[in-house]
Coordinates of C-alpha atoms and ligand atoms in Angstrom, one line a residue:
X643 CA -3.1 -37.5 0.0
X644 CA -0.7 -40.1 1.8
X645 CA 0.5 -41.6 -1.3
X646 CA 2.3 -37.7 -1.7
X647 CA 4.3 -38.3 0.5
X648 CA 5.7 -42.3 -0.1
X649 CA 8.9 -41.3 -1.6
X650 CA 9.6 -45.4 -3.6
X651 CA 8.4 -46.0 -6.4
X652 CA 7.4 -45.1 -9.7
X653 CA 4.5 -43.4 -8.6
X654 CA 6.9 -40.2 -8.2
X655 CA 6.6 -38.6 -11.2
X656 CA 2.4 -38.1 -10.7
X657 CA 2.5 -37.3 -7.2
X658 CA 4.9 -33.7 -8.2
X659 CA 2.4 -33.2 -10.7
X660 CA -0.7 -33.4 -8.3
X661 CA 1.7 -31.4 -5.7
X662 CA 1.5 -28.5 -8.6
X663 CA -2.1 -28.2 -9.3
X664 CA -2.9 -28.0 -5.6
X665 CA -0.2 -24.9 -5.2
X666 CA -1.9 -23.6 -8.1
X667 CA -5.2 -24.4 -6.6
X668 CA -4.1 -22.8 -3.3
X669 CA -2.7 -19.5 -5.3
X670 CA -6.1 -19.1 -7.1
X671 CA -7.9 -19.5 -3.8
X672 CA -5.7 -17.3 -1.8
X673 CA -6.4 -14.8 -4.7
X674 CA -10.1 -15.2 -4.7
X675 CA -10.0 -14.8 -0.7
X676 CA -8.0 -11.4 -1.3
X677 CA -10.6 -10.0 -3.4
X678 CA -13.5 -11.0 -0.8
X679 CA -11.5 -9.7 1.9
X680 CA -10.7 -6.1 0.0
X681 CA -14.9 -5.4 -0.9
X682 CA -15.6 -6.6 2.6
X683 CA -12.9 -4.1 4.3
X684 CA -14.2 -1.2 1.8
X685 CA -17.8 -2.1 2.1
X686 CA -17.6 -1.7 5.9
X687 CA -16.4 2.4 5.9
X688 CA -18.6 3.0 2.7
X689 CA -21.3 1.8 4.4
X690 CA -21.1 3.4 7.6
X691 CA -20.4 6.6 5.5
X692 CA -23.5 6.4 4.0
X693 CA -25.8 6.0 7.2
X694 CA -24.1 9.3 8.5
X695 CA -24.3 10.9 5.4
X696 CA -28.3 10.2 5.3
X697 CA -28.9 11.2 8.9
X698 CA -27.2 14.5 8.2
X699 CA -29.6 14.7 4.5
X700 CA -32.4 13.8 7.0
X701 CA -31.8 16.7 9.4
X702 CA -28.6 15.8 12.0
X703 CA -26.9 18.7 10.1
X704 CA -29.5 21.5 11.4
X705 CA -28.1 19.7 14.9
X706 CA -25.1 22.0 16.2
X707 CA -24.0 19.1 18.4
X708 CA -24.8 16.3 16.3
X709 CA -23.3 17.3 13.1
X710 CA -19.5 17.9 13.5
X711 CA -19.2 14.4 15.4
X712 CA -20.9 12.9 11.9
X713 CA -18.8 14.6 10.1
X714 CA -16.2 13.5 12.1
X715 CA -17.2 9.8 11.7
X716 CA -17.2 10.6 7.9
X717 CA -13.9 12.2 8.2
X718 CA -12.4 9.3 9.9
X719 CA -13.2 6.4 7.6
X720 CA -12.4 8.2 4.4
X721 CA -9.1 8.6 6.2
X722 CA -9.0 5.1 7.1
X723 CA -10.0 3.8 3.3
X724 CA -7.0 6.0 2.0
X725 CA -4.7 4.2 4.5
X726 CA -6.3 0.9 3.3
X727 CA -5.8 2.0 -0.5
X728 CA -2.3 2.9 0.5
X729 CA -0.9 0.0 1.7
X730 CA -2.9 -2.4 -0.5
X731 CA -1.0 -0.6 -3.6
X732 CA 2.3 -1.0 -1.6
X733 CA 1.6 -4.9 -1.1
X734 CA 0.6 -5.3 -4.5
X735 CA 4.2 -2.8 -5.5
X736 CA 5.3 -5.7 -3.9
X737 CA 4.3 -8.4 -5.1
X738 CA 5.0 -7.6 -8.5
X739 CA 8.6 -7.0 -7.2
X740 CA 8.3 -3.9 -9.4
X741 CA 10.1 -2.1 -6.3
X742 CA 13.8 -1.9 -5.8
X743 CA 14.9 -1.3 -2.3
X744 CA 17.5 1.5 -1.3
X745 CA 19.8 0.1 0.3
X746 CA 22.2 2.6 2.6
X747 CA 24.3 1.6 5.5
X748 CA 23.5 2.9 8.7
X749 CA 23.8 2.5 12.5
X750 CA 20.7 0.8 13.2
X751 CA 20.9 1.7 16.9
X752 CA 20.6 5.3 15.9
X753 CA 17.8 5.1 13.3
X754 CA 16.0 3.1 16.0
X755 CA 16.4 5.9 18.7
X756 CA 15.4 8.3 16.1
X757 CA 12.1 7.2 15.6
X758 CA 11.5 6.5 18.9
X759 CA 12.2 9.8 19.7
X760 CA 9.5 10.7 16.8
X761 CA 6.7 8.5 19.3
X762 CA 7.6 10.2 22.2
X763 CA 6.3 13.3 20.8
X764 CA 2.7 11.7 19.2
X765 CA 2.3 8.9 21.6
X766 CA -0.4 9.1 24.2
X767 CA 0.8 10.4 27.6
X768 CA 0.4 8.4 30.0
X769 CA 2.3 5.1 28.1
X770 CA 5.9 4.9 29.1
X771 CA 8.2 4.0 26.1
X772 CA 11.6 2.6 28.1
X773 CA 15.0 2.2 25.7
X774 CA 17.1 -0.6 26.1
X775 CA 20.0 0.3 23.3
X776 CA 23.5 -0.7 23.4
X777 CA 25.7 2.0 23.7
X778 CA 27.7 0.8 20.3
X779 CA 26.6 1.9 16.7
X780 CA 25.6 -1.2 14.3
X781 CA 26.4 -0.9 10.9
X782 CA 23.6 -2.6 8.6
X783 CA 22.2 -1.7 5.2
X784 CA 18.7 -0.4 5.0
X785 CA 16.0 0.8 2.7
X786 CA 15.3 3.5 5.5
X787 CA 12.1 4.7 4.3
X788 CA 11.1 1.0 4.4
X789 CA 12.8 0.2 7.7
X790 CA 11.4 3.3 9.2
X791 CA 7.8 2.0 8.1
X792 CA 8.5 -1.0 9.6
X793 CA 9.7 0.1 12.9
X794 CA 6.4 2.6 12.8
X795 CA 4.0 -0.5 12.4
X796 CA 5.2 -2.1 15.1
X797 CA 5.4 0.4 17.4
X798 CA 2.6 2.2 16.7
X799 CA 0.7 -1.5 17.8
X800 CA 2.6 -1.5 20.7
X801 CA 1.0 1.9 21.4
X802 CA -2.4 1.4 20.1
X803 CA -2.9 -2.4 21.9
X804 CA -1.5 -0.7 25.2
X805 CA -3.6 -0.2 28.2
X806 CA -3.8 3.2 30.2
X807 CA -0.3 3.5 32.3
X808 CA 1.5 0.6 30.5
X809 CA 5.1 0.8 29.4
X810 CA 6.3 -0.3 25.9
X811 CA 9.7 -1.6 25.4
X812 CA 12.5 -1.0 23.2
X813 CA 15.3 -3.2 22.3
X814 CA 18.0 -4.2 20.2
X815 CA 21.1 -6.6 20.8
X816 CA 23.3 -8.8 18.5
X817 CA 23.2 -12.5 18.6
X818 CA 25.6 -14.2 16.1
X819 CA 25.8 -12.6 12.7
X820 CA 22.3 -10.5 13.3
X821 CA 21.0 -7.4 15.0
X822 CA 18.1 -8.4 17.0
X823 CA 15.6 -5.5 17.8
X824 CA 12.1 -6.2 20.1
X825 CA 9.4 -3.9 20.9
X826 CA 7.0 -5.5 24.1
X827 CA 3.9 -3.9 25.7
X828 CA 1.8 -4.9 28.4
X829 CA -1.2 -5.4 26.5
X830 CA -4.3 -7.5 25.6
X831 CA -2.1 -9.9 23.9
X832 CA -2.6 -12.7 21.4
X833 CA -4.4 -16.3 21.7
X834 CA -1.1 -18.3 20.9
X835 CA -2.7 -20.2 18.5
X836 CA -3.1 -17.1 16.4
X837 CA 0.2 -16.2 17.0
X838 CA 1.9 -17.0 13.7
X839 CA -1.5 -15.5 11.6
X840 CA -1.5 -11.9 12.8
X841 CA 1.4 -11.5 9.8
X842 CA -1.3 -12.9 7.5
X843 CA -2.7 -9.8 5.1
X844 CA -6.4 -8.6 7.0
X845 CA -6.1 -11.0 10.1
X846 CA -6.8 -9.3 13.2
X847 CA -7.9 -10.7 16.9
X848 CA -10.6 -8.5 16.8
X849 CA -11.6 -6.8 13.9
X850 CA -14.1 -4.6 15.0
X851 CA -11.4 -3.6 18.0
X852 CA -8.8 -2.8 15.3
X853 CA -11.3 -1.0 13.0
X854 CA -12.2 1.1 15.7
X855 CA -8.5 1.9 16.4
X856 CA -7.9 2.7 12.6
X857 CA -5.8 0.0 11.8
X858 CA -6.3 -1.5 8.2
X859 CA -5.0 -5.2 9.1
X860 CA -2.1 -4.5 6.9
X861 CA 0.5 -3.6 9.3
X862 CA 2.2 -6.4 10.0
X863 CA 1.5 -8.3 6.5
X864 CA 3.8 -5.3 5.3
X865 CA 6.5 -5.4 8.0
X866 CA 7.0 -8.8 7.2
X867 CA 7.3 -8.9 3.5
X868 CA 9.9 -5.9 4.1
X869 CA 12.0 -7.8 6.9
X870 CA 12.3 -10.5 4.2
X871 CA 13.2 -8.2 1.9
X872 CA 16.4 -7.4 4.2
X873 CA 17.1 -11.3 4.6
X874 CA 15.4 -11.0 8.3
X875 CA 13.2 -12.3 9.7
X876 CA 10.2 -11.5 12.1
X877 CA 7.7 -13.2 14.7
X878 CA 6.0 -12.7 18.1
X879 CA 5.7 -14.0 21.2
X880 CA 2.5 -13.4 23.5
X881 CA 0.6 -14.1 26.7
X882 CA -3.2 -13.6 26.4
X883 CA -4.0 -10.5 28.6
X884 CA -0.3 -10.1 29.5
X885 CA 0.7 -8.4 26.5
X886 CA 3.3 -9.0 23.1
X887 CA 6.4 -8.7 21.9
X888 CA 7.0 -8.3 18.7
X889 CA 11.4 -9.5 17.3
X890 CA 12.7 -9.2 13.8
X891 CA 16.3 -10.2 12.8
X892 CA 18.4 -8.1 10.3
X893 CA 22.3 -8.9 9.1
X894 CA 24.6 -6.7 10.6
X895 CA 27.8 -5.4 8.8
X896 CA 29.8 -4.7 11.9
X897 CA 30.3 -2.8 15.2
X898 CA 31.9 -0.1 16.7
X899 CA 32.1 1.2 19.8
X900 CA 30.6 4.9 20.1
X901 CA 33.8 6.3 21.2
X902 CA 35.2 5.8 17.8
X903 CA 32.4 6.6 15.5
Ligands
ADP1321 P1 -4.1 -3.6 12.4 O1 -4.2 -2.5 11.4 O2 -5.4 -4.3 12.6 O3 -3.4 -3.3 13.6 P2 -1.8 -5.3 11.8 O4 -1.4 -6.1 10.6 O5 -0.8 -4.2 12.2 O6 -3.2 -4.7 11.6 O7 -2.0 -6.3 13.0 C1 -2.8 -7.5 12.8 C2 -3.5 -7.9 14.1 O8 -2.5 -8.4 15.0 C3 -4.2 -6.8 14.9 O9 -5.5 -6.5 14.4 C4 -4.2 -7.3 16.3 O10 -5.3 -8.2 16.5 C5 -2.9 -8.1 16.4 N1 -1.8 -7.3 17.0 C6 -0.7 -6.7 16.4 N2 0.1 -6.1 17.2 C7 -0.5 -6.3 18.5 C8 -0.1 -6.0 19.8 N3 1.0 -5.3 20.0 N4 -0.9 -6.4 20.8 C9 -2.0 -7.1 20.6 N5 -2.4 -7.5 19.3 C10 -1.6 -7.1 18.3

């Protein structure tokens, strides 16, 4: 493949064609990867549905102790395959760039503190979510559902990866022409060589870990297609065992102090 990349010669012209096929290659495989990964992540609830269903068939459900917590196992994956169905039809909504985004303009500072207010209530008790906010309203235009999914992705990571007593936190500044918002926690972190795949569609660190926790591996593969969406961007920064931090840009229409909102 080194010729690719000569750039004399006549040899151009074959070397874009050959660069074509092996996009289209890549596409097809990518696509064929997709569909492995979808059976494998419905395969895994169905199955373990099953098991519990027989052991209840086969006499757990005469078991006053035993049966509720099946049922509960059952409960939860169905739960969790709805999630998965959810945001698989919103990726491939996406995709298809059959959706059109609402844009409305709003002070991000305050949409931000409004959902955080929202985690305060549901978030487990002893994680301590800390604000850092300016104290000026930034004007930027949103799809707010969309941007509100988003900021719940991320945050509800943060809160999920957390360990007992940590503290997550909030933030959001401006640096040139763009708001910049974080969300850290203190937990298990990320290898940093899987740093830039965790926005990848079904990667997780630990996929039995995440399964347990609910999560459908789609999170993040959503937050980013969104953030790009608003012409932002996103990444994260980690230390194994230290815990993450999770920044996305936006464009940012202007400021104003809160005295004259
Ligand atoms: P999931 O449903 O598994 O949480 P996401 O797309 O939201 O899927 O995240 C992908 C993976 O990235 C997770 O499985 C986890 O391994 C890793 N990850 C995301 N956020 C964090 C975090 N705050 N701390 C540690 N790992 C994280």
């Amino acid at each position: 493949f080194s010729i690719i990349h000569k750039e004399d010669g006549p040899i151009n012209g074959l070397i874009a064609v050959l660069h074509d096929i092996t996009e289209q290659e890549q596409l097809e495989q990518e696509r064929r990867e997709f569909v492995v990964n979808v059976s494998h992540e419905l395969r895994t609830p169905l199955t373990t549905m099953r098991s519990y269903l027989e052991a209840l068939q086969e006499g757990a459900l005469q078991d006053p102790e035993i049966a509720p917590r099946f049922l509960g196992v059952a409960q939860n994956e169905t739960e969790r395959m709805i999630r998965l169905v959810n945001d698989l039809l919103q990726l491939s909504k996406m995709d298809k760039k059959e959706y059109q985004l609402q844009f409305t303009e709003v002070d991000f500072v305050e949409m931000f503190d409004h959902v955080l207010d929202r985690f305060e209530m549901s978030k487990r008790e002893n994680i301590e979510i800390v604000r850092q906010l300016p104290r000026v309203a930034i004007y930027t235009k949103v799809d707010q559902d969309k941007m509100t999914q988003v900021l719940d992705n991320i945050i509800s990571n943060a809160i999920k990866y957390s360990p007992e007593g940590g503290t997550i936190t909030a933030r959001c500044w401006t640096i040139g022409k763009k708001i910049r918002i974080s969300i850290s926690d203190q937990g298990v972190g990320i290898p940093k060589n899987n740093l830039s795949k965790i926005f990848d569609r079904f990667y997780r660190v630990d996929k039995a870990r995440s399964r347990e926790l609910g999560g459908t591996g789609l999170g993040l593969a959503i937050a980013k297609e969104m953030i790009h969406a608003h012409h932002g961007d996103i990444w994260a920064e980690s230390k194994w065992g230290q815990g993450t931090t999770i920044y996305f840009t936006l464009p940012y229409k202007r400021i104003r102090e809160v005295g004259d909102k």
